[in-house]
Coordinates of C-alpha atoms in Angstrom, one line a residue:
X9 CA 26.1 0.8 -10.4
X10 CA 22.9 1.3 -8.2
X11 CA 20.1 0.5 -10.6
X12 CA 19.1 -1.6 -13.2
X13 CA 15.7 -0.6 -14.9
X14 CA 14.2 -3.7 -15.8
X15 CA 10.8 -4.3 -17.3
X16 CA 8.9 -4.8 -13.8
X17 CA 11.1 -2.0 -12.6
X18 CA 9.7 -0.1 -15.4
X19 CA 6.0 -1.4 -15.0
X20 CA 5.8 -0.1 -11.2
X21 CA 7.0 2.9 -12.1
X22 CA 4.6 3.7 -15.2
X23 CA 2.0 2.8 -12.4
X24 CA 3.4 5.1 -9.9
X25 CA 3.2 8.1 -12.8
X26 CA -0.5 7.1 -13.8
X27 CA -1.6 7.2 -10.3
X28 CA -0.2 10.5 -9.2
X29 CA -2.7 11.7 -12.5
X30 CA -6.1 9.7 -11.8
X31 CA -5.1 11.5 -8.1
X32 CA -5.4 14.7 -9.7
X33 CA -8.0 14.3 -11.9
X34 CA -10.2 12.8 -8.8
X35 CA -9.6 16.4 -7.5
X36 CA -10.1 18.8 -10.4
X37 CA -13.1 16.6 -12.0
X38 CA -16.6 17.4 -10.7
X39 CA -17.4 16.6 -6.6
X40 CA -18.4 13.3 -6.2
X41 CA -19.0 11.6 -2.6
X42 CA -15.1 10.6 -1.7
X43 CA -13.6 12.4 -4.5
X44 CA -11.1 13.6 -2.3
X45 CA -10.3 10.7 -0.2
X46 CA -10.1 8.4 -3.9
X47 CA -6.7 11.0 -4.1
X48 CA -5.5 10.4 -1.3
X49 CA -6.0 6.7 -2.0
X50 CA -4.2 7.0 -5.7
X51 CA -1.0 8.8 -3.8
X52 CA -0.9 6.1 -1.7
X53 CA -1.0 4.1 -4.6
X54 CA 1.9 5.9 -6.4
X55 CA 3.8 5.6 -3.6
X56 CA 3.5 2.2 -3.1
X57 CA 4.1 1.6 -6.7
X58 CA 7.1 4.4 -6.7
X59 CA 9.2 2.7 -3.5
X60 CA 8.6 -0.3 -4.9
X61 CA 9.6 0.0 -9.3
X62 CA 12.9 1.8 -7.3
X63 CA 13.4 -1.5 -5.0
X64 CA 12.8 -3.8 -8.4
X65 CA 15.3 -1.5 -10.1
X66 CA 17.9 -1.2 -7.1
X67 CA 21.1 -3.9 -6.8
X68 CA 22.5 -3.3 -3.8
X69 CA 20.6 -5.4 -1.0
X70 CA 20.8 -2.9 1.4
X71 CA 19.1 -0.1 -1.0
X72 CA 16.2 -2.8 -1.6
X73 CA 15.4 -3.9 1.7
X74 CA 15.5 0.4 3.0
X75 CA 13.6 0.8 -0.2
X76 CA 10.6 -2.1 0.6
X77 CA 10.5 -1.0 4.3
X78 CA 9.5 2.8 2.7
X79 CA 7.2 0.9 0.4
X80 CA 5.4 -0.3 3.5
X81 CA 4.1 3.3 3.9
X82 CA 1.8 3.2 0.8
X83 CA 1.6 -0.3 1.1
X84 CA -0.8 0.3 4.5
X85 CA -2.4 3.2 3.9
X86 CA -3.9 1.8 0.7
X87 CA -6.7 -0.4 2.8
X88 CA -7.9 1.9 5.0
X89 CA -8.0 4.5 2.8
X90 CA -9.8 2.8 -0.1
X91 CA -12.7 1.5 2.3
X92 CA -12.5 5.2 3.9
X93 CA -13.2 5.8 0.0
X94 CA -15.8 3.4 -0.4
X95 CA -18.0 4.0 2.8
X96 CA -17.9 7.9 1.9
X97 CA -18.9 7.1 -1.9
X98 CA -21.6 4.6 -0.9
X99 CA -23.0 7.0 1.8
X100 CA -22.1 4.6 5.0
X101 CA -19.4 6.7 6.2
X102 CA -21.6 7.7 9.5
X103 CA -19.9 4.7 11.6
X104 CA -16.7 5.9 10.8
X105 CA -16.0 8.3 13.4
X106 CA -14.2 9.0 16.3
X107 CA -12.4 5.5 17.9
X108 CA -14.0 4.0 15.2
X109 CA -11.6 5.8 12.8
X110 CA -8.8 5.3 14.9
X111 CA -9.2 2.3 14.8
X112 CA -9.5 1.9 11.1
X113 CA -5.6 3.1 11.4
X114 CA -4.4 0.7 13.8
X115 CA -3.3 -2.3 11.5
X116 CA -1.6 0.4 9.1
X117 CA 0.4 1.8 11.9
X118 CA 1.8 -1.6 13.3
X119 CA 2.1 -2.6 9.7
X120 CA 4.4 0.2 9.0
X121 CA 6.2 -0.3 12.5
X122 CA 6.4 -3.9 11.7
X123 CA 8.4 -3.4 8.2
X124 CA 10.5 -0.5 9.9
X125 CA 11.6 -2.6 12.6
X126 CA 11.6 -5.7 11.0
X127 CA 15.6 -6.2 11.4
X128 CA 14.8 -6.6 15.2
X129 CA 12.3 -9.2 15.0
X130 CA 12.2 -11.2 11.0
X131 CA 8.2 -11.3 11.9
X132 CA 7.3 -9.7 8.1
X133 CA 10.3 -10.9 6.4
X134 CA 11.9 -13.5 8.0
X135 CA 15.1 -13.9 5.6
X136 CA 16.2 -13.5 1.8
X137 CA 17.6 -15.7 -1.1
X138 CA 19.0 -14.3 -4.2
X139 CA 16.2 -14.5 -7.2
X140 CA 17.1 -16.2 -10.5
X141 CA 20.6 -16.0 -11.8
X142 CA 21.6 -13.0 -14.1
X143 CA 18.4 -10.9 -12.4
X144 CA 18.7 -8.7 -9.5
X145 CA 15.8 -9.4 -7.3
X146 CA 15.9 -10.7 -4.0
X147 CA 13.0 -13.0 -2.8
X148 CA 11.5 -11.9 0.4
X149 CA 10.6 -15.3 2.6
X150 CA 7.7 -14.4 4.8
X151 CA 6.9 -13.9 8.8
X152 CA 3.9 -14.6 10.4
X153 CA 3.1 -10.6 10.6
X154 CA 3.3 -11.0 6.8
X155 CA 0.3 -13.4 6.8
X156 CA -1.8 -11.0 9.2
X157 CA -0.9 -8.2 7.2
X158 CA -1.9 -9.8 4.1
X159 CA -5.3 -11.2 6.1
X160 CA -6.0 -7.5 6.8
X161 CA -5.6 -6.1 3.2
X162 CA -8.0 -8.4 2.1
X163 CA -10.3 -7.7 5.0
X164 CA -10.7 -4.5 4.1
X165 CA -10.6 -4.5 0.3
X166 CA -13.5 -7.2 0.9
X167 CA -15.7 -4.7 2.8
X168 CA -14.9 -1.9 0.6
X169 CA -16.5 -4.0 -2.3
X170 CA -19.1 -5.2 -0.7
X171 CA -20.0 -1.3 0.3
X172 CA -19.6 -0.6 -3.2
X173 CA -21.2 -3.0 -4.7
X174 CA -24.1 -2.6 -2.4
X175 CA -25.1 1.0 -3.4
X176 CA -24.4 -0.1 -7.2

């Protein structure tokens, strides 16, 4: 047996599903500033959510730990894309251009390099324990990248706030 659909399992996956439809419904409702980068931020949500109900629900360690390294995907694009989101929406998307851009990509791309390569180096996840008897989770002990990566999320989810909140 692979899987075991437990209630968080379950949970992450309902998200995943309602995401993929507030994605489309950004798109087919009328134009708003950012409508269609608030899509792209809602896939990267259901991905996240997706790769990460099928890690809850997986048993074999192996399948979780490939399955969280894929989750890693949604997991970075998430930031950048929301305050790509909320700097369009509020109208202060003019500084986001050129390196500027790029550079709004950086921490997503070494995150995702990070959690792909992180058998080499332990720097996100830096070993394992089983979770509580009779479940089959696996708790994830933390690396310093963890930490940065978690600094950065915040970072960002901070300014895109503040940018909304400021043209509220």
């Amino acid at each position: 047996m692979l899987w075991d659909l437990t209630p968080p399992a379950g949970l992450l996956l309902v998200t995943a599903a309602l995401s993929l439809v507030v994605s489309l419904l950004a798109l087919t409702r009328s134009p708003f500033p950012g409508d269609r980068v608030l899509s792209f931020v809602m896939l990267a949500v259901a991905e996240w959510s997706l790769f990460s109900g099928l890690e809850a629900a997986a048993i074999p360690f192996a399948l979780k730990l490939l399955l969280s390294k894929i989750e890693y995907v949604g997991l970075a694009a998430t930031p950048p894309l929301f305050l790509l989101f909320a700097a369009k929406y509020s109208g202060y998307d003019r500084w986001l251009r050129g390196s500027r851009y790029v550079a709004l990509w950086m921490p997503a791309v070494a995150t995702v390099a990070l959690a792909a390569t992180n058998d080499l180096h332990g720097w996100v996840w830096s070993s394992y324990v089983p979770g509580p008897a009779g479940s089959n989770a696996f708790i994830y002990l933390h690396g310093p990248a963890y930490y940065a990566i978690a600094s950065q999320v915040y970072l960002f989810v901070l300014a895109a706030c503040v940018l909304i909140a400021r043209s509220a």
